[in-house]
Amino acid sequence: MALDPTTTAIVCIEFQNEFATPGGKLHDAVKDVMESTGMLEKTVKLTEEARKKGATVIHAPITFSDDYRELSPSPYGILANVKAGGAFKASEWGGAICETMKPHPDDVVVEGKRGLCGFASTNLDFILRQRGIRNVALSGFLTNCCVESTMRSAYERGYNVLTLKDCCAATSQEQHDAACNFTFPMFSKPVTADEFLQQLSD
Amino acid sequence: MALNPTTTAIVCIEFQNEFATPGGKLHDAVKGVMESTGMLEKTVKLTEEARKKGVTVIHAPITFSDDYRELSPSPYGILASVKAGGAFKASEWGGAICETMKPHPVDVVVEGKRGLCGFASTNLDFILRQRGIHNVALSGFLTNCCVESTMRSAYERGYNVLTLKDCCAATSQEQHDAACNYTFPMFSKPVTADEFLQQLSD
């Protein structure tokens, strides 16, 4: 089933130093699954090939003010961990997109992301609709947190959602596999980077 | 941490014959976990007690036209399964809320649900905000599908989200446990029905 590149986007969720680079506050937690999937190298290579074919590459980083003023004074759940750990500050190296995934001049960088879903607090949906994008392929961190929330939301919004299983990482292989096997097939078409490239027409 | 009943709601997701009653098209798929959790009896009992304390009980059923005109002509993912199976038609017994969970006169019945997230296609958020509800406790089917999507969305929208682990069911124990253990703690405070009742002030 050929995907028209002009109506296709790859959304790269949180390829930031905090996750993707040694020294990042959450890198140790995800490095094993990063290695088992080869997700970083694969996403770099995939986006390069996809750009040549005319697909849109979109970056969706998450960042906060130094004092996390965007959040509740006393958050709970995953955002409490982010705040307690001082992670993803816009002002710090940890919050920057990692070197190998730095946006190219033609890429889109989504603004606003302060929560987990790529749509909820951002301009992603506006941009996708303006550009007439119909097929949305998802990659990044964490398989079962931000990627999964974005997937569920994209599905409800009527997009043709593909999840790039080998371009995601979680804090354990078990959690990564549970998402890929249990919930990704409910809300998307799970594919590998290679399978996705094959579906992209020239 | 006491919950004020007047700002608390229990959302009962898809307690419909299709899932909850022998003869329902999806009952065999969920009856194993229904039994291991005792979720149906527990939710009936919990909502009865909660109503006495002044909590709002909200029902969120999913229904479709006989020809599934609300959906894409060729859906994929979980909605494709629903359409192919002819499940949750508004006109059929399968789509009706099951007997033991029939809404009480003071309950709220959310309208519009055609997708998985309890917010996305419904009037749920409007009603919660109008009524000044801050604490949202979730129950129902499926643990890792509609309940989880609703949970993720409620968390992004700033609600104090509680997930009633023993008031949910999925199509396998593995999937139910994966949701309760991996993702529920990220986006909510997972509690049992009893723990929730204890937190409700009088």
Coordinates of N, CA and C in Angstrom, one line a residue, chain A residues 7 22 35 66 80 84 96 130 144 153 159 164 167 179 185 197:
Chain A
T7 N 2.0 13.6 1.3 CA 1.0 13.6 2.4 C 1.4 12.7 3.5
P22 N 24.8 9.8 25.9 CA 25.5 9.5 27.2 C 25.7 10.8 28.0
E35 N 19.8 0.1 22.1 CA 20.8 -0.8 21.5 C 20.1 -2.0 20.8
D66 N 13.0 26.6 33.7 CA 13.9 26.1 34.8 C 13.1 25.7 36.0
A80 N 5.8 14.3 37.4 CA 6.4 14.5 38.7 C 7.9 14.1 38.6
A84 N 11.0 16.4 39.3 CA 11.9 16.0 40.4 C 13.3 15.8 39.9
A96 N 18.2 19.8 24.6 CA 18.4 20.1 23.2 C 18.3 18.8 22.4
Q130 N -2.7 21.8 7.8 CA -2.4 22.9 6.8 C -1.6 22.3 5.6
N144 N 6.2 3.5 25.1 CA 4.9 3.3 25.8 C 4.4 4.6 26.5
S153 N -3.8 9.5 20.1 CA -4.4 10.7 19.7 C -4.5 10.9 18.2
Y159 N -6.0 10.2 11.4 CA -4.8 10.0 10.6 C -4.5 8.5 10.3
L164 N 6.8 3.1 14.0 CA 8.1 2.6 13.6 C 8.7 1.9 14.8
C167 N 12.3 2.1 15.7 CA 12.7 3.5 15.9 C 12.3 4.1 17.2
A179 N 4.1 -2.6 24.4 CA 3.5 -1.6 23.6 C 3.4 -2.1 22.1
P185 N -0.9 -2.3 17.6 CA -1.8 -2.8 16.6 C -3.2 -2.3 16.7
L197 N 9.9 2.5 4.6 CA 10.6 3.0 3.4 C 10.1 2.4 2.1

